[in-house]
CSV table of C-alpha atoms in Angstrom, one decimal:
chain,number,residue,atom,x,y,z
A,1,MET,CA,-12.6,8.9,-3.5
A,2,LEU,CA,-13.9,11.6,-0.6
A,3,SER,CA,-16.3,14.2,-1.4
A,4,PRO,CA,-16.3,18.0,0.1
A,5,GLU,CA,-19.8,17.6,0.6
A,6,HIS,CA,-19.3,17.7,5.1
A,7,SER,CA,-17.1,20.6,4.8
A,8,SER,CA,-19.0,23.5,3.4
A,9,GLU,CA,-16.1,25.8,4.4
A,10,ALA,CA,-13.5,23.3,3.0
A,11,ASP,CA,-11.5,24.0,-0.7
A,12,PRO,CA,-12.8,21.7,-3.1
A,13,ASP,CA,-9.6,22.0,-4.9
A,14,TRP,CA,-7.5,21.2,-2.2
A,15,ILE,CA,-9.8,18.4,-0.9
A,16,GLY,CA,-9.1,16.9,-5.3
A,17,LEU,CA,-5.6,17.3,-4.9
A,18,GLN,CA,-5.4,15.3,-1.3
A,19,ASN,CA,-7.6,12.5,-3.3
A,20,ALA,CA,-5.5,12.6,-5.8
A,21,ILE,CA,-2.1,11.9,-4.1
A,22,VAL,CA,-3.6,9.4,-1.8
A,23,GLU,CA,-4.5,7.4,-4.8
A,24,THR,CA,-1.8,7.8,-6.6
A,25,TYR,CA,0.3,6.3,-4.0
A,26,ALA,CA,-2.3,4.0,-4.0
A,27,GLU,CA,-2.1,3.2,-7.7
A,28,LYS,CA,2.1,2.8,-6.6
A,29,ILE,CA,2.1,0.3,-3.9
A,30,GLU,CA,-0.4,-1.9,-5.8
A,31,SER,CA,2.0,-2.3,-8.8
A,32,CYS,CA,4.8,-2.4,-6.5
A,33,ILE,CA,2.9,-5.2,-5.3
A,34,LYS,CA,1.8,-7.2,-8.9
A,35,HIS,CA,5.6,-6.8,-10.0
A,36,SER,CA,7.2,-7.9,-6.5
A,37,ALA,CA,9.2,-4.8,-6.3
A,38,TRP,CA,9.5,-4.6,-2.4
A,39,LYS,CA,12.3,-2.4,-2.5
A,40,MET,CA,10.3,-0.2,-4.4
A,41,LEU,CA,6.9,-0.8,-2.2
A,42,ALA,CA,9.1,-0.1,1.2
A,43,VAL,CA,10.2,3.5,-0.9
A,44,VAL,CA,6.7,4.3,-1.9
A,45,MET,CA,5.2,3.2,1.2
A,46,GLU,CA,8.0,5.4,3.6
A,47,ALA,CA,7.4,8.5,1.0
A,48,ARG,CA,3.2,7.9,1.5
A,49,HIS,CA,3.6,8.1,5.4
A,50,ALA,CA,5.8,11.0,5.3
A,51,TYR,CA,2.7,12.9,3.1
A,52,LEU,CA,0.2,11.7,6.3
A,53,VAL,CA,2.0,12.7,8.6
A,54,ARG,CA,1.8,16.3,7.0
A,55,LEU,CA,-1.2,16.5,6.0
A,56,PHE,CA,-3.0,14.9,9.4
A,57,SER,CA,-1.1,17.2,11.3
A,58,PRO,CA,-2.4,19.6,13.9
A,59,ALA,CA,-1.9,22.8,11.9
A,60,VAL,CA,-4.9,21.7,9.6
A,61,SER,CA,-7.6,23.7,9.5
A,62,GLU,CA,-11.0,22.6,11.4
A,63,GLN,CA,-12.9,22.7,8.4
A,64,TYR,CA,-10.7,19.9,6.8
A,65,ARG,CA,-11.2,17.5,9.9
A,66,MET,CA,-14.3,16.0,8.4
A,67,PHE,CA,-12.4,15.1,5.3
A,68,LEU,CA,-9.2,13.9,6.7
A,69,LYS,CA,-11.0,11.4,9.4
A,70,GLN,CA,-13.2,10.0,6.0
A,71,LEU,CA,-9.7,10.0,4.0
A,72,ALA,CA,-7.9,8.3,7.2
A,73,GLU,CA,-11.0,5.7,7.2
A,74,SER,CA,-10.4,5.3,3.3
A,75,ILE,CA,-6.5,4.6,3.9
A,76,LEU,CA,-7.3,2.4,6.9
A,77,GLN,CA,-9.5,0.2,4.1
A,78,GLN,CA,-6.7,0.2,1.7
A,79,ASP,CA,-4.0,-0.8,4.3
A,80,VAL,CA,-6.2,-4.4,4.5
A,81,HIS,CA,-6.2,-4.5,1.4
A,82,ILE,CA,-2.3,-3.8,0.8
A,83,GLN,CA,-1.8,-6.2,3.6
A,84,ALA,CA,-3.6,-9.6,2.2
A,85,ARG,CA,-2.1,-8.7,-0.9
A,86,VAL,CA,1.0,-8.7,0.2
A,87,GLU,CA,0.8,-11.6,2.3
A,88,GLU,CA,-0.7,-13.8,-1.0
A,89,GLN,CA,2.6,-13.0,-2.6
A,90,ARG,CA,4.2,-13.7,0.4
A,91,ASN,CA,2.6,-17.4,0.2
A,92,ILE,CA,3.0,-17.0,-3.5
A,93,ILE,CA,6.8,-16.6,-3.2
A,94,ALA,CA,7.4,-19.5,0.1
A,95,GLN,CA,5.9,-21.8,-1.9
A,96,GLN,CA,8.1,-21.2,-5.0
A,97,GLN,CA,10.7,-21.4,-2.8
A,98,LEU,CA,9.6,-24.9,-1.4
A,99,SER,CA,8.9,-26.0,-4.8
A,100,LEU,CA,12.9,-24.7,-5.6
A,101,ASP,CA,13.9,-26.3,-2.6
A,102,ARG,CA,12.5,-30.2,-3.9
A,103,GLY,CA,13.9,-29.1,-6.6
A,104,ARG,CA,17.7,-28.7,-5.5
A,105,ARG,CA,17.6,-32.1,-3.1
A,106,ALA,CA,16.0,-33.7,-6.6
A,107,VAL,CA,19.1,-32.6,-8.6
A,108,ARG,CA,21.4,-33.1,-5.9
A,109,THR,CA,19.9,-37.0,-5.0
A,110,TYR,CA,20.3,-38.0,-8.8
A,111,ALA,CA,23.2,-36.4,-9.2
A,112,LEU,CA,24.7,-38.5,-6.2
A,113,ASN,CA,22.7,-41.9,-7.3
A,114,ASN,CA,24.5,-41.7,-11.0
């Protein structure tokens, strides 16, 4: 993901851990979207938000600021992708709902005419 190349004083283990955590959240989010697990997606997003609030707190050392800036940009890009995927799934579900409603109307019409 991101590297500590701009932060010579930054702890690479800490940076690696943060990258791994952010990547794990991204994988969980993608899995939730893929499996239409919308309630779980909300839980994962809330957990990721809480993690990011702690990560980007003012208490974080100045030596990590460049890394955090890069990480924030990466997360914003991920969020654009996530939003697009959710919209895509929402449109698919809307189409399925429309098809289901048409089928129900057709069955009712058929039942009334026979």
